[in-house]
Tab-separated table of C-alpha atoms in Angstrom:
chain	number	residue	atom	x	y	z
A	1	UNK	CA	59.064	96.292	98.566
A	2	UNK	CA	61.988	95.301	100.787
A	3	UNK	CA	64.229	98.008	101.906
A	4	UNK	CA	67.831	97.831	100.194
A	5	UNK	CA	70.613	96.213	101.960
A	6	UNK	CA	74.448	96.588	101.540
A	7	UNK	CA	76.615	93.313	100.532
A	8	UNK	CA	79.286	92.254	102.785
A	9	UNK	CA	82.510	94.219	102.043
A	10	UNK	CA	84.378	92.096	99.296
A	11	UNK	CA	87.521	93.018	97.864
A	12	UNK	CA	87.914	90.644	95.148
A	13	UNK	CA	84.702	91.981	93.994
A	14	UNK	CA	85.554	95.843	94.144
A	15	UNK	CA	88.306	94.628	92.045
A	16	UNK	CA	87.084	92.137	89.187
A	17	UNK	CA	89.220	90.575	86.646
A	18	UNK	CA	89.833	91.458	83.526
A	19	UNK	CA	91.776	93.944	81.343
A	20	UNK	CA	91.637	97.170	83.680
A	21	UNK	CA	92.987	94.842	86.386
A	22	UNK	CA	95.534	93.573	84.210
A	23	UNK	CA	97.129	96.338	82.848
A	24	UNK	CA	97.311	97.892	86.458
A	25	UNK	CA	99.122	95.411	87.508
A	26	UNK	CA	102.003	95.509	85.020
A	27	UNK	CA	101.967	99.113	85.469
A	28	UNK	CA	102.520	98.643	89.371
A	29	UNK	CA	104.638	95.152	88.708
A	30	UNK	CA	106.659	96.107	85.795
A	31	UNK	CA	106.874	99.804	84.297
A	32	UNK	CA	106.867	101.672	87.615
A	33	UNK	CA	109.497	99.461	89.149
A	34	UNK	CA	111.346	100.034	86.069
A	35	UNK	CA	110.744	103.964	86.274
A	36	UNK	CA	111.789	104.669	89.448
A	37	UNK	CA	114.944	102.317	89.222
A	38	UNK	CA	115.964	104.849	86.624
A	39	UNK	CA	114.545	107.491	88.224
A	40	UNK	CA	117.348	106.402	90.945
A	41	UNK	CA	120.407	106.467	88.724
A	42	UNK	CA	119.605	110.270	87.252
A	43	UNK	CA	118.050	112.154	90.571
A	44	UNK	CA	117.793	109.677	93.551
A	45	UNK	CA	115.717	112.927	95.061
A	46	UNK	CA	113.659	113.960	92.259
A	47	UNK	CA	111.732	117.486	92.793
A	48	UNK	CA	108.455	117.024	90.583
A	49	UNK	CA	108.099	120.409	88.140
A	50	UNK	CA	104.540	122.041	88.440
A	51	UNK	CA	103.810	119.879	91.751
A	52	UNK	CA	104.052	119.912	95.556
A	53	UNK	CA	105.689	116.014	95.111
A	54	UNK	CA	109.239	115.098	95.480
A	55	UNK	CA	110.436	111.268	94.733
A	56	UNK	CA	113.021	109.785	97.307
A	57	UNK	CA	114.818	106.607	95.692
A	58	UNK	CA	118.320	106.505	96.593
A	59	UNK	CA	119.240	103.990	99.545
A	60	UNK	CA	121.157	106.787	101.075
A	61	UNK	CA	118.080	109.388	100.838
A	62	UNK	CA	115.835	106.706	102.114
A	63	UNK	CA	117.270	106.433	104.960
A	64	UNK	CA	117.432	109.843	105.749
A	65	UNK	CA	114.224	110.328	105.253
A	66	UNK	CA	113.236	107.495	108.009
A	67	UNK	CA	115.780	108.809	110.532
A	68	UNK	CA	114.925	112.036	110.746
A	69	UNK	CA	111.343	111.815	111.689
A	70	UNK	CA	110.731	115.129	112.946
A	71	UNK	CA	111.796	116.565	109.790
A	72	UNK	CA	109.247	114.356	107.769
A	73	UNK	CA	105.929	113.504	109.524
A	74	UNK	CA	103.665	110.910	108.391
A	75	UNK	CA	101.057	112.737	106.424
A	76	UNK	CA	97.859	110.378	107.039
A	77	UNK	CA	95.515	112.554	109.511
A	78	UNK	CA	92.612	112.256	107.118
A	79	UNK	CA	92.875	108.733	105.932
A	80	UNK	CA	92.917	107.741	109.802
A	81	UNK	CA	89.468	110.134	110.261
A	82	UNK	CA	88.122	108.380	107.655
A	83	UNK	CA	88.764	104.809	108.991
A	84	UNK	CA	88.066	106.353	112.292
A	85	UNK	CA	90.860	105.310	114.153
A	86	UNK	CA	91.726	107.336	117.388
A	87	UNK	CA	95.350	106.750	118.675
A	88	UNK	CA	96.989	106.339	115.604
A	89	UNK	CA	100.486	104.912	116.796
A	90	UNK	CA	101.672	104.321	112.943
A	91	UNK	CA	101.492	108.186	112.878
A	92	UNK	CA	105.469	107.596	114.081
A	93	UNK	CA	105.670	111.242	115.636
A	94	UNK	CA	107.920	111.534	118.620
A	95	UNK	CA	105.386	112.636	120.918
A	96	UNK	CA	104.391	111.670	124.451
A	97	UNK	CA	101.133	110.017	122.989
A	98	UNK	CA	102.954	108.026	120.449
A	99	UNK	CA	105.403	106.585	123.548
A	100	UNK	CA	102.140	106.037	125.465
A	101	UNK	CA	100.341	103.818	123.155
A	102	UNK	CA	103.521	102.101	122.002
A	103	UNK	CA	104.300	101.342	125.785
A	104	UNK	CA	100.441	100.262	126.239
A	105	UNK	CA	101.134	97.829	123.035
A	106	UNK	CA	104.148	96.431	124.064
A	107	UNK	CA	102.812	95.703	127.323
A	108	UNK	CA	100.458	93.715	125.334
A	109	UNK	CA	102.917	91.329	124.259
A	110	UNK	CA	104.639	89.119	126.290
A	111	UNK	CA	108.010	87.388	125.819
A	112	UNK	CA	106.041	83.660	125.783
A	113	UNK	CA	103.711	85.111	123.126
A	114	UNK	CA	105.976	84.600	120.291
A	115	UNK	CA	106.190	81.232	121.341
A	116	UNK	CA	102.393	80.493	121.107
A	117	UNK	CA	102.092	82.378	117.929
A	118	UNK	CA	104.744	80.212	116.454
A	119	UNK	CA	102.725	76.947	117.564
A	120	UNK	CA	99.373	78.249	116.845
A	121	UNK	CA	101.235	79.161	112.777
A	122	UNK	CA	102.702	75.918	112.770
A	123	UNK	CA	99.250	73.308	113.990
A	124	UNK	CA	97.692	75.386	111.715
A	125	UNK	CA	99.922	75.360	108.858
A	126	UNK	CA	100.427	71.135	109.529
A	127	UNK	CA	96.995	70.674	109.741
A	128	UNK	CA	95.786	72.090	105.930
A	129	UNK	CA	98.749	70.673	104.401
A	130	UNK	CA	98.132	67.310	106.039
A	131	UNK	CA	94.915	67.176	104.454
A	132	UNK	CA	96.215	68.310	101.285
A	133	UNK	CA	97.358	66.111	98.642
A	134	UNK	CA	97.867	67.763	95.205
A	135	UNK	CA	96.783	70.920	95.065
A	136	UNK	CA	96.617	74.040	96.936
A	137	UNK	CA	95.811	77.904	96.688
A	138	UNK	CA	98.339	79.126	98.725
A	139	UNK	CA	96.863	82.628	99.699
A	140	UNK	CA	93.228	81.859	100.441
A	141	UNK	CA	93.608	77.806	101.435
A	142	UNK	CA	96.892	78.273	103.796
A	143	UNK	CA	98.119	81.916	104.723
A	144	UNK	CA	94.539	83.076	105.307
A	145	UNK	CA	93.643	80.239	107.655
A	146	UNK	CA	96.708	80.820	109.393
A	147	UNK	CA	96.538	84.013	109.873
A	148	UNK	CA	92.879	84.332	111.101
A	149	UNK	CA	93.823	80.981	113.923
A	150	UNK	CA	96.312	83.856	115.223
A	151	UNK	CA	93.338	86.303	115.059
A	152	UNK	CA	91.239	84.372	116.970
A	153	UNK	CA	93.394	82.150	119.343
A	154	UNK	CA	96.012	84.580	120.475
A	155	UNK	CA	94.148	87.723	120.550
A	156	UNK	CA	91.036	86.531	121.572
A	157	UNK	CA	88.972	87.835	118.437
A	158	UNK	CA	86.713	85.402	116.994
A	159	UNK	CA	85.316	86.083	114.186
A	160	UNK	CA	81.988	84.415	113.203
A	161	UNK	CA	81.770	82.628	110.080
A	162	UNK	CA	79.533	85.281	108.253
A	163	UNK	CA	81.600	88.134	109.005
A	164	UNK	CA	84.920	86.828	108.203
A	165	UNK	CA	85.224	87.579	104.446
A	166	UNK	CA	84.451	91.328	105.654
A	167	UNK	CA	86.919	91.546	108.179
A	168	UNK	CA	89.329	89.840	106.484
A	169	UNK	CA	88.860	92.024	103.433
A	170	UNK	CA	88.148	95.087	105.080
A	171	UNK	CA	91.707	94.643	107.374
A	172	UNK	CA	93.501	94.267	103.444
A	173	UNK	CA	91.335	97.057	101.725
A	174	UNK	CA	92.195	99.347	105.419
A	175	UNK	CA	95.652	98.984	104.974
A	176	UNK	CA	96.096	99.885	101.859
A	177	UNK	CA	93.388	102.800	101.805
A	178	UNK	CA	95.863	104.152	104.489
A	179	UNK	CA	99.123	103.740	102.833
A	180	UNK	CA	98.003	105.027	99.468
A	181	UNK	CA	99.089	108.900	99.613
A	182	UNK	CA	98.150	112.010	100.807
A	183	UNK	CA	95.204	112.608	98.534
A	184	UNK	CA	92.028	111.325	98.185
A	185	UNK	CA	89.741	110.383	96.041
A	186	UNK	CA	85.360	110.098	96.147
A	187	UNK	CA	86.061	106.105	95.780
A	188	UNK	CA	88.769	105.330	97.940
A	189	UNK	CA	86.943	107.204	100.701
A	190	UNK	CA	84.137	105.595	100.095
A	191	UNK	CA	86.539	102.186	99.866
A	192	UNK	CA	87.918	103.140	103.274
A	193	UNK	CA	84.560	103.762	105.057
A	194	UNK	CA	83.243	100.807	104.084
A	195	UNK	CA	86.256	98.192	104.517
A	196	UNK	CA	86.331	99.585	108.584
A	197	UNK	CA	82.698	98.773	109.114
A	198	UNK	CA	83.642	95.730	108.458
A	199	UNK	CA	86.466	95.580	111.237
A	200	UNK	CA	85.621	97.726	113.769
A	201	UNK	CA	81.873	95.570	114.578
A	202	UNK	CA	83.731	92.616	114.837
A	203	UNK	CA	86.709	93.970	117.546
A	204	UNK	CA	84.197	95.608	119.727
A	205	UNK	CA	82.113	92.316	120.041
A	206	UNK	CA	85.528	90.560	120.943
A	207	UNK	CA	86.720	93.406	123.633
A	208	UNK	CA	82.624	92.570	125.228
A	209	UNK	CA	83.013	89.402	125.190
A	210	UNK	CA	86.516	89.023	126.849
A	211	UNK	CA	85.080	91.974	129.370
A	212	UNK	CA	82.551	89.517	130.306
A	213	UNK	CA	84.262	86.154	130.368
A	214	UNK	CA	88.346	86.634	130.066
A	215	UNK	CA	90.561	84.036	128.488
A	216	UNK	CA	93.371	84.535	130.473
A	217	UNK	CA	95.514	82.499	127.347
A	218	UNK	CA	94.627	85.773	124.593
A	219	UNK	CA	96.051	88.996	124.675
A	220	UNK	CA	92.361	90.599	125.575
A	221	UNK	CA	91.817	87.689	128.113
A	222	UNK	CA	95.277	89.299	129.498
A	223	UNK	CA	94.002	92.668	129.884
A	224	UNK	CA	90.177	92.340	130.844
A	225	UNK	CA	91.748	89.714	133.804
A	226	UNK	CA	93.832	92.094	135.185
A	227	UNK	CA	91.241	94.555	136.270
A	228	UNK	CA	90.619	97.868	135.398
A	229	UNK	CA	93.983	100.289	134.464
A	230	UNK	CA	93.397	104.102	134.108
A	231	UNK	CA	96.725	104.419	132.260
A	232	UNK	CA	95.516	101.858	129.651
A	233	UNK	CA	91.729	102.868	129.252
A	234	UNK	CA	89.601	100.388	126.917
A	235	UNK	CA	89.775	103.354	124.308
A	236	UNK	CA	93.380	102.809	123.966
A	237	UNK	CA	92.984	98.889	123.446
A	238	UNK	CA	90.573	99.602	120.661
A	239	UNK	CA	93.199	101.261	118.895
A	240	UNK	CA	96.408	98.801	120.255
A	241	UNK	CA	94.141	96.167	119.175
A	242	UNK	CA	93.814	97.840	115.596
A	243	UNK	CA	97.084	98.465	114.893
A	244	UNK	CA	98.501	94.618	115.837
A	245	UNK	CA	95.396	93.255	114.030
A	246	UNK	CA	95.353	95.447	111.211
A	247	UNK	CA	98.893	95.670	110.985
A	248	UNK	CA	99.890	91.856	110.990
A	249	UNK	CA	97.082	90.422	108.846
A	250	UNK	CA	97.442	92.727	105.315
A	251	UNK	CA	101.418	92.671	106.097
A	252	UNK	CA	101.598	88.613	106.457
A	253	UNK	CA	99.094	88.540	103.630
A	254	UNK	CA	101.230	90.458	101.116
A	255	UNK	CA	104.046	89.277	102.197
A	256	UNK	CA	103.618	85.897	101.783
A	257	UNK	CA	102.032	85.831	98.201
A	258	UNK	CA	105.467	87.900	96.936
A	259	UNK	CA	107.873	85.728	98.789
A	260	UNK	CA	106.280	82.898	96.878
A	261	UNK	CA	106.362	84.622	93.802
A	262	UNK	CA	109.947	84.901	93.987
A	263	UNK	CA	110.556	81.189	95.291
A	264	UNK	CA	108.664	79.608	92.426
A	265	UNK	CA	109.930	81.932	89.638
A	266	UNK	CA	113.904	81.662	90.896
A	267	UNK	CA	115.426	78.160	91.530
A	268	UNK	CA	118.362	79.740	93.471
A	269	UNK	CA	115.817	81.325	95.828
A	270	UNK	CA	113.737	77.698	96.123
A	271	UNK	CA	116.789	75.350	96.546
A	272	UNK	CA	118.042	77.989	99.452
A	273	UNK	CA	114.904	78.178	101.153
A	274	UNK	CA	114.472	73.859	100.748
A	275	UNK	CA	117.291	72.991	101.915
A	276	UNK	CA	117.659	75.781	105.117
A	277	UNK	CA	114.047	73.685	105.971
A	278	UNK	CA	115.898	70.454	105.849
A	279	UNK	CA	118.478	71.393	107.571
A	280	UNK	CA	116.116	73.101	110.033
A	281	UNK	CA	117.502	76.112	110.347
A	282	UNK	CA	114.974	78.821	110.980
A	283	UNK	CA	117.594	81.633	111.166
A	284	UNK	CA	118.249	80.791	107.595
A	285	UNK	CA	114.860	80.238	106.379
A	286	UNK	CA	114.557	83.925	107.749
A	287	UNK	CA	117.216	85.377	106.324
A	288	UNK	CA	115.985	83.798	102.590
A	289	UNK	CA	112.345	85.271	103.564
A	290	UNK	CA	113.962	88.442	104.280
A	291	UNK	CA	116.084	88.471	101.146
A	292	UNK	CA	113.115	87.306	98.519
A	293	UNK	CA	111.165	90.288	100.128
A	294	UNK	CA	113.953	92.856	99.184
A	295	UNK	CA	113.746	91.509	95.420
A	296	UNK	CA	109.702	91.467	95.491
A	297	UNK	CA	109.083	94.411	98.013
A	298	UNK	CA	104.979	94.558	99.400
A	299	UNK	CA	104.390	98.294	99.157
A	300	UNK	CA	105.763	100.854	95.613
A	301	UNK	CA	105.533	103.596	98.249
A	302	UNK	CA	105.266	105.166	101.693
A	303	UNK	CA	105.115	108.762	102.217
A	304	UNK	CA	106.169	111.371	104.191
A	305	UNK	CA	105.535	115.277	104.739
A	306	UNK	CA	108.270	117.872	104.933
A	307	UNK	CA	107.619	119.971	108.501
A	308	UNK	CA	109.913	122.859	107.212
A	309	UNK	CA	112.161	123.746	104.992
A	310	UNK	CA	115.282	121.611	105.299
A	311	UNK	CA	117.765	119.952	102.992
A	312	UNK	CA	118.273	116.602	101.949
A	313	UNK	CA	121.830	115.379	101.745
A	314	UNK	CA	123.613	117.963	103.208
A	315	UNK	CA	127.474	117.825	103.496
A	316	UNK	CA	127.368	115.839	99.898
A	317	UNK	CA	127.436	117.086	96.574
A	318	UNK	CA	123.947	115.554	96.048
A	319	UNK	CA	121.673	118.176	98.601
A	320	UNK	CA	118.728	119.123	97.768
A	321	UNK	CA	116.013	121.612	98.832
A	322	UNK	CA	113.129	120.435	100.652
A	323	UNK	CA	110.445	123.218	101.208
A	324	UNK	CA	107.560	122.935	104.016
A	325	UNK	CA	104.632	121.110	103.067
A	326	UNK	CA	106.488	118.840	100.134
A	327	UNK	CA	104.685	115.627	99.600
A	328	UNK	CA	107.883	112.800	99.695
A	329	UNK	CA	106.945	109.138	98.086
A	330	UNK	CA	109.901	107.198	99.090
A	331	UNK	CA	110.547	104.194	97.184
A	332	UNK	CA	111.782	101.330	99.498
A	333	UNK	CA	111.968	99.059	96.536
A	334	UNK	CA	113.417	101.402	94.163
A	335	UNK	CA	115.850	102.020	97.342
A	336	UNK	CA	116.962	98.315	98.303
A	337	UNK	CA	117.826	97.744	94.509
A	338	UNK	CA	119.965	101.250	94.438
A	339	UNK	CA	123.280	100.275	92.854
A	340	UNK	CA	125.313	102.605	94.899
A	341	UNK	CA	124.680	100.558	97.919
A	342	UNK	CA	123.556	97.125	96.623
A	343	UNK	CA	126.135	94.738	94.545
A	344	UNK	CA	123.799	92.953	92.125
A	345	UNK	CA	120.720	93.954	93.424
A	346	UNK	CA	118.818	91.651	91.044
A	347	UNK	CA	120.136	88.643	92.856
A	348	UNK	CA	118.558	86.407	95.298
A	349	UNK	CA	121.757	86.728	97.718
A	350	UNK	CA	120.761	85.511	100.934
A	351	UNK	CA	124.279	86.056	102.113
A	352	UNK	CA	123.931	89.896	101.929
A	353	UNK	CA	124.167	92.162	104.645
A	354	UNK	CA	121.102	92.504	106.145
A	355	UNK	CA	121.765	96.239	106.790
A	356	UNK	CA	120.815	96.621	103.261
A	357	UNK	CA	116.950	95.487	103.629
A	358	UNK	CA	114.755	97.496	104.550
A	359	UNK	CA	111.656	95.037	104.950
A	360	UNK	CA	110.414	96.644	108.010
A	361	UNK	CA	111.620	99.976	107.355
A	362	UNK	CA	114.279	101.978	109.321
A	363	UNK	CA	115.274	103.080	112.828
A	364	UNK	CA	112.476	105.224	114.553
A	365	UNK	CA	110.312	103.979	111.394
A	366	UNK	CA	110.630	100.177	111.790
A	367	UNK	CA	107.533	98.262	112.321
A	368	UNK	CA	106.414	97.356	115.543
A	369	UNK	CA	105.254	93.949	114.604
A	370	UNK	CA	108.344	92.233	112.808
A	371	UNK	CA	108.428	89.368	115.611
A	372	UNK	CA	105.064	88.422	115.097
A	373	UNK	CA	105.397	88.908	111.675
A	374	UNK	CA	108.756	86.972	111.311
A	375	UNK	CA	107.661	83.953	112.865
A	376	UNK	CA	104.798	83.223	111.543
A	377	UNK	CA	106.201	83.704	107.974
A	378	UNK	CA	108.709	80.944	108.916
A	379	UNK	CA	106.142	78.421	110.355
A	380	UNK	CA	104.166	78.850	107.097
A	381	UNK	CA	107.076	78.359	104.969
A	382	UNK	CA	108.849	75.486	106.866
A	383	UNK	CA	105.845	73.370	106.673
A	384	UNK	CA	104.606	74.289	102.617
A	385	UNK	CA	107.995	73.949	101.564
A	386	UNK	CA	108.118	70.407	102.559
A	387	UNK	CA	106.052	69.448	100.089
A	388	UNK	CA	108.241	70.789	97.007
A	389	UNK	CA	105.342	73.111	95.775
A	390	UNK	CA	105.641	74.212	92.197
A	391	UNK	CA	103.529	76.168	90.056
A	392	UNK	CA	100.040	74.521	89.166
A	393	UNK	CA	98.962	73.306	85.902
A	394	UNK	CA	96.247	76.025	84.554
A	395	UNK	CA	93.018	75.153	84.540
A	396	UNK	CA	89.850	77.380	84.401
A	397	UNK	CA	89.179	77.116	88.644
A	398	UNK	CA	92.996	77.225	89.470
A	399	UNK	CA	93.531	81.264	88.003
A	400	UNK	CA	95.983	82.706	89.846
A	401	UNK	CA	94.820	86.266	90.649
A	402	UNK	CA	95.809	89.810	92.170
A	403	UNK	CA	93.142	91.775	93.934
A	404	UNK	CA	94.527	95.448	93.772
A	405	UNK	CA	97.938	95.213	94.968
A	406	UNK	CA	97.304	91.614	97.393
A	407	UNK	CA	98.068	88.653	96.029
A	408	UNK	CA	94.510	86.465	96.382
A	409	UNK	CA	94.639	83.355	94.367
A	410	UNK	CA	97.991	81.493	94.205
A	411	UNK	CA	97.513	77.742	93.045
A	412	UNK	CA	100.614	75.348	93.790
A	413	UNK	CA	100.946	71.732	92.807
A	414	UNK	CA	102.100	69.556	95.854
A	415	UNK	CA	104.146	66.508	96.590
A	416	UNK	CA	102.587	63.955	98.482
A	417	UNK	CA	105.210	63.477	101.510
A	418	UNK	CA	108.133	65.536	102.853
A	419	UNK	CA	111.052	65.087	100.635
A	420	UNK	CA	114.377	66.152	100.875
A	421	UNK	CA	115.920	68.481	98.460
């Protein structure tokens, strides 16, 4: 009898289609948007009765929350155990370790990398769609190519053919294991331990193999070249090397399946974007990726723990109590649609101050990876949208599909040369 052995970490298959699928994804897509956006016209800080959990979804609130970081800590210490992660920078405390690894990671990137990273997205991107003629699944046959050439040519992880699909998925299922709240189930511990052992294998094979023979052109060849640095131990890489990987590749991934969404359901939002790529203007191509990412935000919530008792809106006639050990979900969706500070917050309105999105969060909590993120989000769009995609015909092997809350299969019917809008 041979001994049992455990399949590949798959995502899509943890999460099959069919009706439990569907109807959690117009609960997450439809009736909880629709909740909290009321939620944020009666009690923008709602204290839940009978529970430690308090909903933030006023813009104002929102931001407070985010600014005053000392106030609310990140409550994650036992999802990070879990995925065993040691120096956890996206903890966001204002500690001496957090400014340590966030110094070690920005010494990591270089001015000139954005500049690879932007060629590397846009070969890439070029490439598939040259050999593409009609039809394309934008998540799976262009974003995740993309994003995995990054992977391996600026960071110096390659990632062998048979272990891709794990890492890939396990980076996707990672993130949002971490994200998803303060408490825990028996499955999505067990969905959190085995998504890592998919990642972790794969970056300690990389780190050996740039010890041994350093590409001085990847951001490990950098480091390994350079000799050894007791302030920036190989420990601390690990975990710098987790949090830009497994950061960037479930952000990008999200983020580019909802900003198509929104393209190919609004024409405003398509014509904007089309014609900022013919005019080749990649601040404006920005700003509309920025803008359909407010309207179709990647994440319902992000939480937060109260450190002590403290007030929310203080000095308005809106505070609010906040006792130790309150569990906050703050709504960054619910919050960038907030009437009080949004004019028509249902619009695409690319022309809208940009103080208003909170894409990558706010002040002390801002990601650290927007550049990276940012440009190669505008390489992949400049070069798809040249070929005036539109919504495939349905067929039973073009499905488009969500996998939990990522979109995974999004088919798009092609033209077959640039074309001006």
């Amino acid at each position: 009898m041979k001994p049992a052995t455990s399949e590949p970490f798959s995502l899509a298959r943890r999460n099959p289609p069919g009706l439990r699928q569907n109807l959690s994804r117009f609960a997450f897509a439809v009736v909880l948007p629709a909740l909290m956006r009321l939620l944020c016209r009666l009690s923008p800080v709602c204290r839940i009765p009978g529970t430690n959990l308090v909903i933030i979804t006023g813009f104002d609130s929102t931001q407070e929350v985010y600014s005053r970081h000392v106030d609310f800590e990140v409550p994650y210490e036992e999802r990070v155990k879990i995925l065993r992660w040691q120096g956890f920078v996206l903890a966001l405390q204002d500690t001496p370790e957090y400014h340590d690894m966030y110094d070690n990671i920005s010494r990591l990137w270089q001015p000139a990398d954005t500049t690879r990273v932007q060629e590397i997205a846009r070969r890439t991107a070029e490439t598939i769609l040259a050999e593409t003629w009609e039809e394309l699944d934008f998540i799976q046959d262009l974003v995740k190519p993309v994003l995995m050439a990054i992977v391996e040519q600026h960071y110096g992880v390659t990632v062998p053919d048979e272990q891709l699909q794990p890492f890939f998925d396990g980076n996707l299922a990672g993130s949002g294991f971490l994200f998803s709240g303060p408490w825990i189930t028996k499955k999505q511990r067990e969905t959190g331990a085995a998504a890592i052992d998919g990642v972790w294998p794969v970056l300690d094979a990389a780190m050996a193999a740039a010890c041994a023979n350093p590409d001085p052109t990847t951001v490990l060849g950098r480091y390994y070249s350079g000799g050894p640095d007791p302030a920036f131990s190989e420990a601390k890489l690990r975990s710098a090397l987790m949090t830009m990987i497994g950061g960037y590749l479930p952000t990008c991934a999200n983020a580019s399946g909802r900003i198509m969404d929104v393209l190919l359901s609004r024409k405003d939002a398509m014509q904007f974007m089309q014609e900022a790529v013919h005019a080749k203007q990649d601040d404006s191509v920005l700003t509309g990726l920025m803008e359909a990412l407010r309207v179709n935000y990647i994440i319902p919530f992000l939480w937060r723990r109260a450190a002590q008792d403290t007030y929310l809106g203080e000095g308005t006639t809106r505070r609010r109590t906040v006792r130790k050990g309150k569990i906050l979900a703050v709504s960054l969706p619910t919050a960038m649609y907030d009437r009080r500070r949004i004019e028509h917050p249902k619009r695409f309105d690319p022309g809208r101050s940009p103080a208003v999105r909170m894409v990558y969060g706010h002040q002390f909590h801002h990601c650290i990876g927007a550049s990276i993120a940012n440009t190669v989000l505008v390489e992949m769009f400049k070069a798809v949208l040249t070929r005036q995609p539109a919504p495939a015909r349905k067929a039973k092997n073009r499905k488009n599909r969500w996998v939990g809350a990522y979109p995974w299969n999004l088919w798009l019917a092609l033209s077959k040369a640039s074309a001006a809008p």
